[in-house]
CSV table of C-alpha atoms in Angstrom, one decimal:
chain,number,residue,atom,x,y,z
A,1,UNK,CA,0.0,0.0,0.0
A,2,UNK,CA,1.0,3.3,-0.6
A,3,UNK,CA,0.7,5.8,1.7
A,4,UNK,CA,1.4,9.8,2.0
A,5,UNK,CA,4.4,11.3,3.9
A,6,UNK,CA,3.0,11.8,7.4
A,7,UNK,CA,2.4,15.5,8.8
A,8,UNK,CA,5.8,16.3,10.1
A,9,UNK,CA,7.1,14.0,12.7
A,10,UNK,CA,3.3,12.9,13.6
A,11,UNK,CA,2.9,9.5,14.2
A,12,UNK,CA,0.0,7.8,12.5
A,13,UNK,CA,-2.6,5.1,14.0
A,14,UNK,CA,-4.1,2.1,11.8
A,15,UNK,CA,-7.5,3.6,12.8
A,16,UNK,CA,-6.8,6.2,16.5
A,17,UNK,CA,-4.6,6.6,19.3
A,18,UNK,CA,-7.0,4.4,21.9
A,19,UNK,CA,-8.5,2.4,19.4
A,20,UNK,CA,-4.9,1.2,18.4
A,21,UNK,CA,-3.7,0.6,21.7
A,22,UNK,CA,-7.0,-0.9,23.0
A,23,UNK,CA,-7.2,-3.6,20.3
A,24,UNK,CA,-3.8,-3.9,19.1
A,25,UNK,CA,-1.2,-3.2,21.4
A,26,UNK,CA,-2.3,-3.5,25.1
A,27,UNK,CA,-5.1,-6.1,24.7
A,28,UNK,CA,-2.2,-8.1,25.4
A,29,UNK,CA,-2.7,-7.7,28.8
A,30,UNK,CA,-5.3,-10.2,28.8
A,31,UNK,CA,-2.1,-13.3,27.9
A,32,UNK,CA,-1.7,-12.3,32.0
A,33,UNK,CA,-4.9,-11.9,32.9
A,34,UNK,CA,-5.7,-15.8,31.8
A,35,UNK,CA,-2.6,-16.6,33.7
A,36,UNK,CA,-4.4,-15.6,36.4
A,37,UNK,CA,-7.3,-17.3,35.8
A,38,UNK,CA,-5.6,-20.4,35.5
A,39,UNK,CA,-3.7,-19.7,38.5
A,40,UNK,CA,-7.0,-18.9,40.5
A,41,UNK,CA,-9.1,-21.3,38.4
A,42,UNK,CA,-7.2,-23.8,40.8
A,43,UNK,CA,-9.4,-23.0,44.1
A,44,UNK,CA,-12.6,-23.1,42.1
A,45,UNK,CA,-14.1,-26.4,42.4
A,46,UNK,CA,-17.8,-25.0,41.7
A,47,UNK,CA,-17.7,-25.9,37.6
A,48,UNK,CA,-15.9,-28.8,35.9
A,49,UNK,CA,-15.2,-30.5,38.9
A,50,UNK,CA,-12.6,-27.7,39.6
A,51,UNK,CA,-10.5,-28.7,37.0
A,52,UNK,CA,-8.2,-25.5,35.9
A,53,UNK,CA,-7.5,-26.4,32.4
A,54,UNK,CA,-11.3,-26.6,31.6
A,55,UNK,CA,-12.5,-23.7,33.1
A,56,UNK,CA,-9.8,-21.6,32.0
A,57,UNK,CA,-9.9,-23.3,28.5
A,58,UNK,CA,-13.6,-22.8,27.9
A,59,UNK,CA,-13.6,-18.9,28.8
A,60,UNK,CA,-10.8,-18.7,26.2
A,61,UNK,CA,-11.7,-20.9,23.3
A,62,UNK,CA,-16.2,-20.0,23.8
A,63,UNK,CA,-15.2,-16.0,24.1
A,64,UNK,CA,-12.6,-15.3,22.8
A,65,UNK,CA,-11.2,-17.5,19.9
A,66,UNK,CA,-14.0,-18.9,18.2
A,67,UNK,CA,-15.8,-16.1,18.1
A,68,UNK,CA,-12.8,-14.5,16.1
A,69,UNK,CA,-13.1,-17.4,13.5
A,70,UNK,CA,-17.1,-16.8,12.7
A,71,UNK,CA,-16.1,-13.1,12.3
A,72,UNK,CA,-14.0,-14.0,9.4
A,73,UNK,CA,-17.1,-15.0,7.2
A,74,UNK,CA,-18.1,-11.6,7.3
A,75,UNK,CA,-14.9,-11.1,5.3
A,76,UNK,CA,-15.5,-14.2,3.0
A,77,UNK,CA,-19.4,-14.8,2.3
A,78,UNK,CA,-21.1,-11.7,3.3
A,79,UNK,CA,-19.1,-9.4,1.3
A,80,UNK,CA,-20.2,-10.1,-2.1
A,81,UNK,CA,-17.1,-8.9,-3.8
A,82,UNK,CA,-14.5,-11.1,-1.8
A,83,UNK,CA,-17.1,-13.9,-2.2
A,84,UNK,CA,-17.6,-13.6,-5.9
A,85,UNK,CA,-14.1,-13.3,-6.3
A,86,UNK,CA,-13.5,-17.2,-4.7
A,87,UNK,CA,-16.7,-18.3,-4.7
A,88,UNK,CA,-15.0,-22.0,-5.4
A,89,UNK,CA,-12.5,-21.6,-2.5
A,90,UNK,CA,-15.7,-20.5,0.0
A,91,UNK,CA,-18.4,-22.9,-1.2
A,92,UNK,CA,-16.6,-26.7,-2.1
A,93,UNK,CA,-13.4,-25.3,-0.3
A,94,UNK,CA,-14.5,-25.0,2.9
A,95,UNK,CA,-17.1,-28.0,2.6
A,96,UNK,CA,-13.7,-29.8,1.4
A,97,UNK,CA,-12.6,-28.6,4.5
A,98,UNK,CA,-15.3,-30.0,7.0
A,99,UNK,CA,-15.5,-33.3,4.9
A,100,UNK,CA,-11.2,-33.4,5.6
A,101,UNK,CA,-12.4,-33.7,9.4
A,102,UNK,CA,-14.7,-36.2,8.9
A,103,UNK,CA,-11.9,-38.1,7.3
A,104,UNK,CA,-9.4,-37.6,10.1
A,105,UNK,CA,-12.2,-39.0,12.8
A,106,UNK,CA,-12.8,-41.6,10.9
A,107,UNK,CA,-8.8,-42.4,10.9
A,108,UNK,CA,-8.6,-41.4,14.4
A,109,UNK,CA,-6.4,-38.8,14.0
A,110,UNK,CA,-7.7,-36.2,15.8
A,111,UNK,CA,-5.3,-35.9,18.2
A,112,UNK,CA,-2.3,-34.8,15.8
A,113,UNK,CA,-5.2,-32.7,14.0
A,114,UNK,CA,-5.2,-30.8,17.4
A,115,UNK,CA,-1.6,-30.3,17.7
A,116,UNK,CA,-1.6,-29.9,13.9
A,117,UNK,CA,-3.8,-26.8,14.4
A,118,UNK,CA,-2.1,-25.3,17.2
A,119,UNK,CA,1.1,-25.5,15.3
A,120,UNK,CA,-0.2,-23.6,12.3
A,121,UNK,CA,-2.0,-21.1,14.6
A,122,UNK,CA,1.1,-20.0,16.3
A,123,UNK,CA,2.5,-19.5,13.1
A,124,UNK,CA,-0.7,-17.8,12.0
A,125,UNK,CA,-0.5,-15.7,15.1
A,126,UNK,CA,3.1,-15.0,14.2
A,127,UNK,CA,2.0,-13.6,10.8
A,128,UNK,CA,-0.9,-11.6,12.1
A,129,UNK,CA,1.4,-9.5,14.5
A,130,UNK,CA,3.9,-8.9,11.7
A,131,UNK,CA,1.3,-8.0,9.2
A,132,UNK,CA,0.0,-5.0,12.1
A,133,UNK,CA,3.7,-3.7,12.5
A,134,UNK,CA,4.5,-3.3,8.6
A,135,UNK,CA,1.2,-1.0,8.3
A,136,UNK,CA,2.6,0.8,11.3
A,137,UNK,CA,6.0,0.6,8.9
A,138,UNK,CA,4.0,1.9,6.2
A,139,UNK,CA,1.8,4.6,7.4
A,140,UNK,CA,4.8,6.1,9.1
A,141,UNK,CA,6.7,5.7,6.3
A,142,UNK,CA,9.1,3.7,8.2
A,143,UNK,CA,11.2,2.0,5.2
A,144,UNK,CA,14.3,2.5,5.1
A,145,UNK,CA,16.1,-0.5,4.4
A,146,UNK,CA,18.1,-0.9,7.4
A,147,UNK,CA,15.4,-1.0,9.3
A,148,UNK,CA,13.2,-3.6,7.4
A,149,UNK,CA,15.8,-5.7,7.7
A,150,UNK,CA,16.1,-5.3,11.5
A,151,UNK,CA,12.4,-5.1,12.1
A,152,UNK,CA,12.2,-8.3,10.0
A,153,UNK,CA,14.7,-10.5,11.5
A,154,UNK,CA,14.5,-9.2,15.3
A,155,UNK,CA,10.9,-10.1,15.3
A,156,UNK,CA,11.0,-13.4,13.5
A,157,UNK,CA,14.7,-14.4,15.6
A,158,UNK,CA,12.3,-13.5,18.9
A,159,UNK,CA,9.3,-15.1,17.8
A,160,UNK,CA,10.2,-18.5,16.8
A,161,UNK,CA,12.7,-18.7,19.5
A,162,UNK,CA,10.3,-18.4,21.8
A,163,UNK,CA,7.8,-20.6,19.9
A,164,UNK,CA,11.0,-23.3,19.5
A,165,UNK,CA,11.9,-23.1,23.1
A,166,UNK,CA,8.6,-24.7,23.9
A,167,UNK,CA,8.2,-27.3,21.0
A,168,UNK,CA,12.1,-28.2,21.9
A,169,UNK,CA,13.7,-31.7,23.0
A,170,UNK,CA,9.6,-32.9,23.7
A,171,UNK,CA,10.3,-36.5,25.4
A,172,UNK,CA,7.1,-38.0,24.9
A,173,UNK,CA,3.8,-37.8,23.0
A,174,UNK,CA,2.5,-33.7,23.6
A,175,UNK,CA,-0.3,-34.1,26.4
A,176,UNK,CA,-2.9,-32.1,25.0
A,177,UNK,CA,-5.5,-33.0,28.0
A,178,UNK,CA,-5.1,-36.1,30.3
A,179,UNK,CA,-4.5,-39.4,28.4
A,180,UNK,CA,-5.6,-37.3,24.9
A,181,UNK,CA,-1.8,-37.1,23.5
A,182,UNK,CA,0.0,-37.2,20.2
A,183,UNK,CA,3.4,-38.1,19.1
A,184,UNK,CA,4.9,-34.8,17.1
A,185,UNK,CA,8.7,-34.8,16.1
A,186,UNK,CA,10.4,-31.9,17.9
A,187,UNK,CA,13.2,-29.7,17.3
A,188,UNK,CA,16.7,-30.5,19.4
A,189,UNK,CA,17.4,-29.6,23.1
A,190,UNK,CA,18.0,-26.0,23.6
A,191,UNK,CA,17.3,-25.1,20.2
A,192,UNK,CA,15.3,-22.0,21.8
A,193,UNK,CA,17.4,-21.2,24.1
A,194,UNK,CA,20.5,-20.6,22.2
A,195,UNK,CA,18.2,-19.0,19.4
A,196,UNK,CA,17.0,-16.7,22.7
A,197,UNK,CA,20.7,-15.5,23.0
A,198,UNK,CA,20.7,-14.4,19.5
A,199,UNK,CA,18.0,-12.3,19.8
A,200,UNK,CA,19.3,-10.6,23.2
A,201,UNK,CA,22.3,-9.3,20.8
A,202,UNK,CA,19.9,-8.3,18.5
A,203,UNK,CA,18.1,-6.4,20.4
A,204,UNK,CA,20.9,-4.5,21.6
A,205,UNK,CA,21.8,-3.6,17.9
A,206,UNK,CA,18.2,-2.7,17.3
A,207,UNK,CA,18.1,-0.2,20.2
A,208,UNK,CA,21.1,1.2,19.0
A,209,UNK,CA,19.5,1.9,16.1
A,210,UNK,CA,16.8,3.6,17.7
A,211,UNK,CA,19.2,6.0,19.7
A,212,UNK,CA,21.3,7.0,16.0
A,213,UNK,CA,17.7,7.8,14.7
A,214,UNK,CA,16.8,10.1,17.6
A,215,UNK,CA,20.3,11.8,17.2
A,216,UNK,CA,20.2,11.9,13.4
A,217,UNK,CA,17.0,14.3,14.3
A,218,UNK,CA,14.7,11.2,12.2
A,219,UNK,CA,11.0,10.2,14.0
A,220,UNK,CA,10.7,6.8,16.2
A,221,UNK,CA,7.9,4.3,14.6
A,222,UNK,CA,6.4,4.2,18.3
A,223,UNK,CA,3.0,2.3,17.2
A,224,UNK,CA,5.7,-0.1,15.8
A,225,UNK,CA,7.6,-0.4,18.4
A,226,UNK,CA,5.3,-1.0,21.1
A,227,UNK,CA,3.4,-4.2,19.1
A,228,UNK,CA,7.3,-5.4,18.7
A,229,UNK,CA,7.7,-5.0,22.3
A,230,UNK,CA,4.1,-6.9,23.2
A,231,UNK,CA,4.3,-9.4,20.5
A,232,UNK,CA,8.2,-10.6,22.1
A,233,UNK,CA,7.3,-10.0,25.5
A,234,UNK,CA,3.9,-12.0,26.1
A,235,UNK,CA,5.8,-15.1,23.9
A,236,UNK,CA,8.7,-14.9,26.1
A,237,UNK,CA,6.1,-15.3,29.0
A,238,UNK,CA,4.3,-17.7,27.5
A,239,UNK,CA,7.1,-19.9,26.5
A,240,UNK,CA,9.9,-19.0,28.7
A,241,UNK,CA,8.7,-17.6,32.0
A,242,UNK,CA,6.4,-20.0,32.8
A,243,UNK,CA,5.4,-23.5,32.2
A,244,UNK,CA,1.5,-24.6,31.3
A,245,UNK,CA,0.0,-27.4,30.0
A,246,UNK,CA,-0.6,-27.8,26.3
A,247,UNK,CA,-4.3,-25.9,26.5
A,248,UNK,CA,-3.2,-23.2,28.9
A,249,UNK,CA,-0.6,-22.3,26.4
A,250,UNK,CA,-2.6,-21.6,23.7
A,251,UNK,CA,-5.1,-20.2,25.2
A,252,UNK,CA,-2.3,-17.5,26.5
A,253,UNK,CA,-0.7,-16.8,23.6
A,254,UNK,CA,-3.8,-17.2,21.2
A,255,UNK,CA,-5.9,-14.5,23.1
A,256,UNK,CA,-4.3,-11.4,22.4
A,257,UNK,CA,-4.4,-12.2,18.8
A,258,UNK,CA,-8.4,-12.8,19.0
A,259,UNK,CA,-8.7,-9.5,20.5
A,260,UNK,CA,-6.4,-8.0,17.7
A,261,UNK,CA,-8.4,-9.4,15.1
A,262,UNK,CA,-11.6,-8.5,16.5
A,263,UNK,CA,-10.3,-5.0,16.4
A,264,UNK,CA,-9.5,-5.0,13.0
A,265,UNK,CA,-12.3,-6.5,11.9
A,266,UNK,CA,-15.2,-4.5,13.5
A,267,UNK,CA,-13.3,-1.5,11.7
A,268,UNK,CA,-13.5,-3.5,8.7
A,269,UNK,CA,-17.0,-4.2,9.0
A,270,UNK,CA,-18.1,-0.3,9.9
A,271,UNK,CA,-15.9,0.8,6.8
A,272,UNK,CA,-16.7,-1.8,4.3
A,273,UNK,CA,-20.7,-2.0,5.1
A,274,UNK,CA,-21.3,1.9,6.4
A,275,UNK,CA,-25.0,1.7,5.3
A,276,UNK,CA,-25.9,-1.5,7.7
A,277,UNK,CA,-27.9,-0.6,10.7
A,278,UNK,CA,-25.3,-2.1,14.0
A,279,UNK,CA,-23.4,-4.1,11.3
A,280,UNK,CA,-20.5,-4.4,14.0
A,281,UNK,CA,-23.3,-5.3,17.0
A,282,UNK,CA,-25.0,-7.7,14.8
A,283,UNK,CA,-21.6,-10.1,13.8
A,284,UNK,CA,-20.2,-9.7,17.6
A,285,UNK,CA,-23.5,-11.1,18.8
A,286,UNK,CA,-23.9,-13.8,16.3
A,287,UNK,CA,-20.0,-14.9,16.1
A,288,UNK,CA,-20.4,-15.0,20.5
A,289,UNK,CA,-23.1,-17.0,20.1
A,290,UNK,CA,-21.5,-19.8,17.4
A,291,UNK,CA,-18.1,-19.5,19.9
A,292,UNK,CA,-20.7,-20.7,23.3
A,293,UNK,CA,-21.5,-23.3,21.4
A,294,UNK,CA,-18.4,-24.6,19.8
A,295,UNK,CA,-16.6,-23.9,23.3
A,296,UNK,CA,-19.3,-26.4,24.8
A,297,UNK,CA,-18.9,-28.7,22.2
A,298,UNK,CA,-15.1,-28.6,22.9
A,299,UNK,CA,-14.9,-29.4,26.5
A,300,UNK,CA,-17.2,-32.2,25.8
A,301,UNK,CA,-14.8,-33.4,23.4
A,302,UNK,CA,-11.9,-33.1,25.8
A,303,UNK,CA,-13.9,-34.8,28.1
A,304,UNK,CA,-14.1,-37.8,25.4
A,305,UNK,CA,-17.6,-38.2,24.4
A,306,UNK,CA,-18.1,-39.2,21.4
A,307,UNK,CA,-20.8,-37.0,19.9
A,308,UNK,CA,-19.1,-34.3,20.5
A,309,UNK,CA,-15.7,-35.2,19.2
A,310,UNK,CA,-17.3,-36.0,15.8
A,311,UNK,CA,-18.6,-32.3,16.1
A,312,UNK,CA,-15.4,-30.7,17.5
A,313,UNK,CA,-13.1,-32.5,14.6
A,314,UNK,CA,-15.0,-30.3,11.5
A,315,UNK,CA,-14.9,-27.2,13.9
A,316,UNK,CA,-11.3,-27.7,14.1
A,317,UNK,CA,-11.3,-27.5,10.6
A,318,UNK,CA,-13.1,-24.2,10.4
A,319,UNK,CA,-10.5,-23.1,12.3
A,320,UNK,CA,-7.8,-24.5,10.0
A,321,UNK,CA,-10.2,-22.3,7.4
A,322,UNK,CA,-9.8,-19.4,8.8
A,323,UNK,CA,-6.1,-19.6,9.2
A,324,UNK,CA,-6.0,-20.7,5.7
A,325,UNK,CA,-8.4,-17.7,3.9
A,326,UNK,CA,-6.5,-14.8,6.0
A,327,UNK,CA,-3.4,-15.8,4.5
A,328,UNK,CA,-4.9,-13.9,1.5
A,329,UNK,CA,-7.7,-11.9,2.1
A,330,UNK,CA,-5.7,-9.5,4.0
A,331,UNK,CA,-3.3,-9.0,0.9
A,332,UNK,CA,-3.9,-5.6,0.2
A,333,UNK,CA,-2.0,-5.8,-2.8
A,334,UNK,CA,-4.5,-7.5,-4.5
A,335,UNK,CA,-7.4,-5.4,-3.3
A,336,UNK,CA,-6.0,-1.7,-3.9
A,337,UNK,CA,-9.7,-0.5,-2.9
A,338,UNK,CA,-9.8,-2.1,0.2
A,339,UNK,CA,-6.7,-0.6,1.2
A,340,UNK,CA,-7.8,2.9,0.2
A,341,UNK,CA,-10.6,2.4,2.1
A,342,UNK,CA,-9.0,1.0,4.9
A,343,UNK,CA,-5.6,2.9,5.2
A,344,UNK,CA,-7.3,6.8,3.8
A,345,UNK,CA,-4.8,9.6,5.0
A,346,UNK,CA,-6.0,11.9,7.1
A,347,UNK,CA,-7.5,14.7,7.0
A,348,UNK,CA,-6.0,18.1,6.0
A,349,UNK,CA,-8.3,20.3,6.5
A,350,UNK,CA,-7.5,22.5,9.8
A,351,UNK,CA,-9.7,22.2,12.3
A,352,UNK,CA,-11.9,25.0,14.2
């Protein structure tokens, strides 16, 4: 996308100042705040027979994640552009999709379809929080080369060696929830760890950086480089600092990108269907409702009973769906209206 110099020195928001850091930035706050609730989750034996994964895993998945997978339909089948466009991909793709989980119960595979999905969604995750910070590199015309290069390979050095610290030297099937395990080939011993160092140097050279910009008189990308400082901080939490089981993890580092991408698209929604009555109300109730339901169906199917794994297996696959279809929706180099809409300047006119 191509964007206009900024006003001298100002520093430009994706949509404002508090919207930004509500949705994109500080919302990950809440990776903590589900720490918590695990943590606390253990002296509540009132639901689920006390058990802290559960309760802490259904708040999460029914809240939070699934109903950030129903909202990207609005982005797929209800606008009749995008939907025209891959009308294949949305109709027998997706049904491909649910019919794939089918097959994988049948095979009884859907344990490695579980760890399978959380694989892909951290990288997913990983994509989502780079995609934010290079339209804070763009808006702010924030391109010099030296600095994509750093912003490119200090985020993607933290991020997968947080991601490989955890997924290192596993001995042992991954426990995904009492005797529900899968066998998944891991990366060697201290793999992370020594990827970890790396990244410490790194960071040194990019604060450096930094300082040489504020001497050479040359503006600080600070939208940029508070989502690099939230995105590396709550994985080295996550994956470092502390040590949860297999559901606890994802649900911690999972939820700050739900709440980033409800952010994004409830703007999306208000700018792309303006003359819809409560367009944004309408999907937020609807996509919370499918993501009680799913959540319900998922603790059933930790739980093991059968009905409801045969239902959790295909909604695993709309998940896989949705990590699939934002790999190119989002491309804004294939929709330049969408990004004019989505990324217009701001105003020039003064203000009275």
């Amino acid at each position: 996308m191509n964007a206009p110099p900024p006003q001298s020195g100002k520093i430009r928001w994706l949509v404002s100042p508090k919207y930004d850091l509500c949705f994109f930035i500080f919302s990950c706050v809440l990776t903590f705040v589900f720490y918590g609730i695990y943590r606390i989750a253990h002296h509540a034996g009132f639901v689920l027979n006390g058990d802290a994964i559960l309760i802490t895993y259904f708040i999460f998945t029914a809240f939070f994640d699934h109903p950030h997978i129903f909202q990207t339909f609005s982005r797929t089948h209800y606008d009749k552009e995008e939907f025209n466009k891959r009308r294949g991909t949305y109709t027998w793709g997706l049904a491909g999709f649910v019919a794939v989980g089918f097959f994988v119960m049948a095979m009884g595979w859907e344990r490695e379809l579980i760890v399978f999905a959380a694989l892909y969604g951290s990288w997913h995750i990983i994509r989502q929080h780079y995609g934010i910070l290079v339209a804070y590199k763009i808006i702010n015309q924030d391109q010099e080369p030296v600095d994509n290069w750093l912003d490119q390979i200090v985020f993607y050095t933290g991020m997968f060696a947080c991601f490989f610290n955890d997924y290192a030297d596993i001995r042992g099937p991954v426990v995904i929830y009492q005797d529900l395990r899968a066998t998944f080939p891991s990366m060697p011993a201290d793999f992370g760890k020594i990827l970890w160092h790396i990244v410490l140097v790194l960071l040194v050279v990019y604060g450096a950086r930094q300082v040489w910009r504020i001497g050479q008189g040359k503006s600080v990308n600070l939208p940029k480089l508070l989502l690099m400082s939230t995105a590396l901080s709550t994985h080295y939490f996550i994956f470092f600092a502390t040590a949860t089981p297999f559901l606890i993890a994802e649900a911690l580092e999972t939820v700050y990108h739900n709440v980033q991408y409800q952010g994004w698209i409830m703007y999306y929604q208000k700018k792309r269907f303006p003359n819809i009555k409560h367009v944004v109300l309408k999907w937020f109730g609807i996509s919370l409702a499918y993501g009680i339901t799913v959540g319900v169906v998922e603790i059933y199917g930790l739980m093991r009973m059968e009905w409801a794994l045969w239902l959790f297996v295909p909604a695993t696959m709309l998940v896989i769906f949705h990590y699939y279809v934002d790999g190119f929706v989002w491309k804004f180099s294939d929709y330049p209206d969408l990004r004019k809409l989505l990324f217009k300047p701001p105003s020039t006119k003064p203000t009275t």
